[in-house]
XYZ file of C-alpha atoms in Angstrom:
375
model
C 0.000 0.000 0.000
C 1.402 3.392 -0.977
C 1.839 5.806 1.919
C 2.052 9.579 1.850
C 4.535 10.894 4.403
C 3.635 14.065 6.238
C 6.401 15.829 8.158
C 6.893 19.076 9.982
C 9.468 20.458 12.380
C 7.030 19.723 15.207
C 6.737 16.091 14.189
C 10.231 15.283 12.960
C 12.533 16.324 15.762
C 12.306 17.641 19.275
C 14.035 17.093 22.591
C 14.417 13.435 23.566
C 13.369 11.964 20.211
C 15.764 10.410 17.713
C 13.122 10.141 14.989
C 9.390 10.751 14.639
C 6.980 10.707 11.724
C 3.324 10.556 10.732
C 2.261 8.480 7.738
C -1.095 8.578 6.021
C -2.650 5.767 3.991
C -6.147 4.892 2.890
C -8.465 3.094 0.546
C -11.705 3.676 -1.334
C -14.257 1.382 -2.943
C -17.047 1.768 -5.470
C -19.370 -0.708 -7.131
C -22.667 -2.585 -6.872
C -23.939 -4.931 -4.132
C -26.991 -7.153 -3.705
C -28.334 -10.406 -2.299
C -31.245 -11.843 -0.316
C -33.446 -9.035 0.993
C -30.954 -6.528 -0.499
C -32.008 -4.580 -3.579
C -29.143 -4.361 -6.071
C -27.701 -0.931 -5.360
C -24.696 1.335 -5.712
C -21.998 1.056 -3.040
C -19.077 3.252 -2.019
C -16.806 3.358 0.996
C -13.648 5.169 2.047
C -11.243 4.966 4.962
C -8.118 6.787 6.105
C -5.468 5.384 8.454
C -2.924 7.443 10.365
C 0.246 5.889 11.756
C 2.271 7.937 14.220
C 5.679 6.552 15.127
C 8.842 7.586 16.885
C 12.104 6.211 18.211
C 14.055 7.138 21.326
C 17.825 7.611 21.440
C 18.295 4.079 22.788
C 16.167 2.439 20.037
C 12.791 2.138 21.780
C 9.956 2.416 19.213
C 6.610 3.956 20.118
C 3.532 5.118 18.283
C -0.176 4.829 17.526
C -2.510 3.749 14.742
C -5.789 5.552 14.032
C -8.477 4.030 11.803
C -10.590 7.063 10.921
C -13.510 4.907 9.749
C -13.904 3.387 13.229
C -12.675 6.250 15.404
C -16.110 7.709 16.132
C -15.315 7.860 19.858
C -12.296 10.124 19.667
C -11.891 11.798 23.034
C -13.174 8.828 25.063
C -9.895 7.596 26.535
C -11.281 4.452 28.227
C -13.060 2.760 25.338
C -12.283 0.993 22.062
C -12.199 3.767 19.433
C -10.489 2.356 16.345
C -7.171 3.379 17.904
C -4.240 1.445 19.294
C -1.077 2.706 20.982
C 2.135 0.684 21.183
C 5.648 0.570 22.616
C 8.191 -1.858 21.159
C 11.762 -2.889 21.831
C 13.997 -5.900 22.346
C 11.639 -6.971 25.131
C 8.739 -7.326 22.662
C 5.695 -5.152 21.902
C 2.964 -3.832 24.201
C -0.226 -2.692 22.432
C -3.341 -1.143 23.975
C -6.601 -0.360 22.207
C -8.422 -1.693 19.155
C -6.208 -4.718 18.589
C -6.519 -8.520 18.464
C -6.515 -10.624 21.601
C -3.764 -13.244 21.855
C -5.954 -16.089 20.555
C -7.089 -14.198 17.452
C -3.511 -12.913 16.992
C -2.151 -16.472 16.919
C -4.701 -18.181 14.651
C -4.887 -18.030 10.861
C -8.255 -17.028 9.368
C -9.028 -19.344 6.413
C -11.315 -16.669 4.946
C -8.262 -14.482 4.420
C -5.815 -17.096 3.093
C -4.862 -16.020 -0.417
C -7.916 -13.786 -0.730
C -7.867 -10.576 -2.820
C -10.830 -9.321 -0.755
C -14.195 -7.910 -1.843
C -15.685 -4.435 -1.585
C -18.527 -5.615 0.732
C -16.645 -8.406 2.595
C -18.926 -11.086 1.133
C -16.295 -13.805 1.528
C -15.854 -13.063 5.261
C -19.336 -11.992 6.454
C -21.048 -15.375 6.145
C -22.137 -17.508 9.130
C -19.394 -20.092 8.617
C -16.594 -17.693 9.555
C -15.179 -16.957 13.006
C -12.261 -14.652 13.732
C -12.944 -12.569 16.863
C -13.574 -15.379 19.372
C -14.289 -13.719 22.773
C -12.674 -10.373 21.885
C -15.108 -7.517 22.502
C -17.063 -9.294 25.239
C -16.468 -6.204 27.418
C -15.516 -2.802 25.956
C -13.250 -4.060 23.147
C -10.176 -2.273 24.527
C -7.439 -4.931 24.662
C -3.985 -4.874 26.243
C -1.638 -7.338 24.498
C 2.016 -8.207 24.951
C 3.692 -10.159 22.146
C 7.241 -11.273 21.508
C 8.761 -12.763 18.377
C 12.074 -14.536 17.874
C 12.950 -15.775 14.405
C 10.019 -18.037 13.342
C 8.330 -18.195 16.757
C 5.868 -15.757 18.338
C 4.107 -15.620 21.710
C 1.377 -13.325 23.080
C -0.800 -12.770 26.137
C -3.716 -10.337 26.384
C -6.407 -9.067 28.761
C -9.684 -7.171 28.321
C -11.306 -5.353 31.241
C -14.916 -5.011 32.359
C -14.713 -1.269 33.080
C -18.415 -0.494 33.453
C -19.222 2.144 36.041
C -20.817 1.203 39.363
C -24.012 2.845 38.123
C -24.064 0.699 34.972
C -23.372 -2.445 36.992
C -26.248 -1.888 39.406
C -26.535 -5.032 41.509
C -24.355 -7.097 39.155
C -20.820 -8.154 40.015
C -17.977 -6.883 37.874
C -16.586 -9.558 35.567
C -12.991 -10.655 36.000
C -10.493 -9.918 33.245
C -10.993 -11.701 29.953
C -7.550 -13.090 29.199
C -5.974 -15.025 26.361
C -2.693 -16.670 25.460
C -1.422 -17.646 22.027
C 1.627 -18.875 20.147
C 2.527 -19.226 16.487
C 5.340 -20.727 14.451
C 6.098 -19.786 10.835
C 9.005 -21.821 9.432
C 10.076 -22.063 5.813
C 9.042 -25.485 4.527
C 9.827 -26.766 1.051
C 8.682 -24.335 -1.607
C 6.724 -22.140 0.786
C 5.997 -21.105 4.359
C 4.056 -23.028 6.987
C 2.076 -21.052 9.588
C 0.886 -22.822 12.744
C -1.062 -21.258 15.613
C -2.601 -22.297 18.916
C -4.277 -20.402 21.746
C -6.722 -20.253 24.636
C -9.115 -17.560 25.906
C -11.357 -17.413 28.974
C -13.611 -15.001 30.855
C -16.606 -14.691 33.170
C -19.066 -14.285 30.318
C -19.197 -14.508 26.524
C -21.412 -14.763 23.471
C -21.336 -15.308 19.706
C -23.602 -13.196 17.501
C -25.014 -13.775 14.017
C -26.756 -10.915 12.216
C -30.215 -11.449 10.716
C -31.491 -9.637 7.651
C -34.992 -8.145 7.907
C -36.382 -11.006 5.816
C -34.647 -13.669 7.934
C -35.993 -12.079 11.116
C -39.505 -12.074 9.654
C -39.216 -15.710 8.536
C -37.892 -16.743 11.923
C -40.759 -14.918 13.590
C -43.176 -17.179 11.703
C -41.237 -20.285 12.831
C -41.636 -19.387 16.513
C -45.135 -17.870 16.271
C -46.814 -20.869 17.921
C -43.977 -21.774 20.303
C -44.740 -22.369 23.968
C -43.653 -19.873 26.593
C -41.218 -22.465 27.920
C -39.523 -22.828 24.534
C -39.405 -19.050 24.103
C -37.680 -18.787 27.491
C -35.040 -21.277 26.327
C -34.651 -19.375 23.067
C -34.059 -16.134 24.948
C -31.748 -17.614 27.596
C -29.449 -19.553 25.304
C -29.856 -17.829 21.964
C -30.556 -14.240 22.988
C -33.632 -13.867 20.775
C -37.119 -12.532 21.425
C -39.197 -11.343 18.455
C -40.470 -8.401 20.482
C -37.019 -7.318 21.718
C -34.696 -4.667 20.329
C -32.180 -7.429 19.547
C -34.440 -9.215 17.049
C -32.025 -8.417 14.210
C -29.403 -10.722 15.727
C -29.313 -14.343 16.790
C -26.937 -14.579 19.749
C -25.494 -17.674 21.371
C -25.225 -16.766 25.067
C -22.412 -19.033 26.235
C -23.016 -18.126 29.873
C -20.590 -17.767 32.765
C -17.143 -19.382 32.937
C -16.722 -19.148 29.183
C -13.635 -20.484 27.461
C -12.475 -21.218 23.938
C -9.350 -22.881 22.595
C -8.279 -23.149 18.998
C -5.554 -24.188 16.599
C -4.848 -23.414 12.965
C -2.506 -24.279 10.124
C -1.823 -22.629 6.785
C 0.659 -23.137 3.977
C 1.674 -20.434 1.505
C 3.510 -21.728 -1.572
C 5.936 -19.590 -3.553
C 4.063 -20.676 -6.711
C 0.992 -18.691 -5.603
C -1.200 -21.390 -4.028
C -2.209 -21.175 -0.348
C -4.452 -23.218 1.924
C -5.468 -22.941 5.596
C -7.749 -24.469 8.217
C -8.848 -23.658 11.787
C -10.677 -25.459 14.586
C -11.967 -24.087 17.905
C -14.003 -25.467 20.789
C -16.287 -23.315 22.966
C -17.528 -23.995 26.502
C -19.751 -22.106 28.940
C -22.231 -22.807 31.730
C -25.107 -22.474 29.240
C -23.794 -23.693 25.899
C -20.972 -25.706 24.380
C -19.985 -26.009 20.751
C -17.272 -25.909 18.133
C -16.284 -24.265 14.869
C -14.151 -25.317 11.928
C -13.292 -23.738 8.596
C -11.071 -24.228 5.574
C -9.968 -21.834 2.836
C -7.690 -21.738 -0.201
C -6.459 -19.212 -2.715
C -4.423 -19.017 -5.889
C -2.643 -16.069 -7.467
C -1.403 -16.082 -11.052
C -0.077 -12.976 -12.786
C -2.608 -10.211 -12.004
C -5.460 -12.611 -11.156
C -6.395 -13.896 -7.674
C -9.139 -16.319 -6.654
C -10.212 -17.578 -3.235
C -12.835 -19.826 -1.607
C -13.623 -20.735 2.005
C -16.187 -22.774 3.956
C -16.978 -23.117 7.680
C -19.465 -24.430 10.241
C -20.570 -23.601 13.813
C -22.415 -26.066 16.046
C -23.809 -25.125 19.489
C -25.922 -27.052 21.994
C -27.576 -25.536 25.082
C -27.420 -27.391 28.408
C -31.092 -26.622 29.005
C -32.193 -27.602 25.498
C -31.752 -26.146 22.059
C -29.354 -26.594 19.171
C -27.996 -24.146 16.607
C -25.995 -25.141 13.527
C -24.722 -22.548 11.072
C -22.640 -22.865 7.926
C -21.439 -20.627 5.163
C -19.068 -20.235 2.275
C -17.525 -17.367 0.402
C -15.863 -16.672 -2.950
C -13.599 -13.811 -4.011
C -11.904 -12.958 -7.300
C -9.676 -10.042 -8.180
C -7.658 -8.515 -10.983
C -4.827 -6.118 -10.130
C -4.718 -3.215 -12.584
C -1.574 -1.837 -10.952
C -0.905 1.332 -9.014
C -3.246 0.299 -6.194
C -6.385 -0.185 -8.328
C -8.096 -3.608 -8.457
C -11.314 -5.076 -9.825
C -13.005 -7.277 -7.190
C -16.000 -9.633 -7.216
C -17.400 -11.629 -4.293
C -20.188 -13.921 -3.135
C -21.233 -15.190 0.293
C -23.834 -17.757 1.334
C -25.094 -18.540 4.874
C -27.646 -20.869 6.415
C -28.777 -21.924 9.866
C -30.777 -24.725 11.489
C -32.191 -24.126 14.989
C -34.117 -26.489 17.253
C -35.550 -25.559 20.664
C -37.937 -27.802 22.583
C -40.918 -29.282 20.778
C -42.187 -26.236 18.901
C -39.193 -24.453 17.386
C -37.551 -26.107 14.399
C -36.492 -23.687 11.695
C -34.079 -23.320 8.800
C -33.211 -20.348 6.654
C -30.476 -19.042 4.353
C -29.337 -15.854 2.678
C -26.637 -14.682 0.295
C -24.772 -11.504 -0.663
C -22.725 -10.447 -3.688
C -20.675 -7.483 -4.802
C -18.683 -6.225 -7.789
C -16.588 -3.113 -8.088
C -13.260 -1.308 -7.805
C -10.905 -1.151 -4.819
C -8.335 1.672 -4.564
C -5.352 1.665 -2.211
C -3.425 4.859 -1.504
């Protein structure tokens, strides 16, 4: 990605700093999107990223990254705002803010292996993908320490429940959500192998799946004649009530004492082919389940193609099952200079069973085509 360097006497040099700079990069997208319950329509998006960095006289690196598209909370110093601040040296790197927890940091995402991307994230937004794990269960502001030596990397992270006493009311404050992860990336044959493993745990956690308006309406018909007992199970374990404000999302409420562990493997060949897979297992007082996914990509000359598939399966201790799956496709052509033509497709489906009355299935898809510009 091309970066435009901005400098001034105030930014470049001052007492105690050996070097300091601000770099500016960004991207823009334009095209057409559509899908189930989505009228084919024009689409455009733009984002700007700022990177501020400096170096002390003894070689300590420090800085911050600002994602303007997500930094709507600028000025709120105790929340996740699309910003992360870091300090790095021979001891490793400490990062605080909108960054990955150690588990997500360690694992490969099959939906991104060899993918050129799409303008509307069709290949990553389906219900078969998982890449955040328990990150964001509290305020989304994560403190992570990571250290790398040659092909090996290690990280540990925590996320804090920093709600005010007023917001907590009579509830107890959750303990830290913490995670640990490791990865190994050796050269192997005609390519590079990437292995990852990690574990994450906290007092509470959930997994959410967004519903389109049409899916929510269809699901409302499925549960229209459900008993009050089954609706209680649906709300307790799957976070859904048709009359609630959350009816546009199906949520798996994992409950207290939540944990997830995962491992992944990917191989990137010098010839342009890449493949990756991931598996994770989830446990909580309310629900247990697992997730797996696989993805592959191939790049030849200016062309890139990618495909991925994944499944979630959850079962509530008090009754109820939820199975989701999805797959995504992406294709791109690099025109050079940061301009690419991108096309994508994503398909999702779910199957939910609760008690005797709720047994429903549904699916939806999305597609997009357009131009991506990197600056």
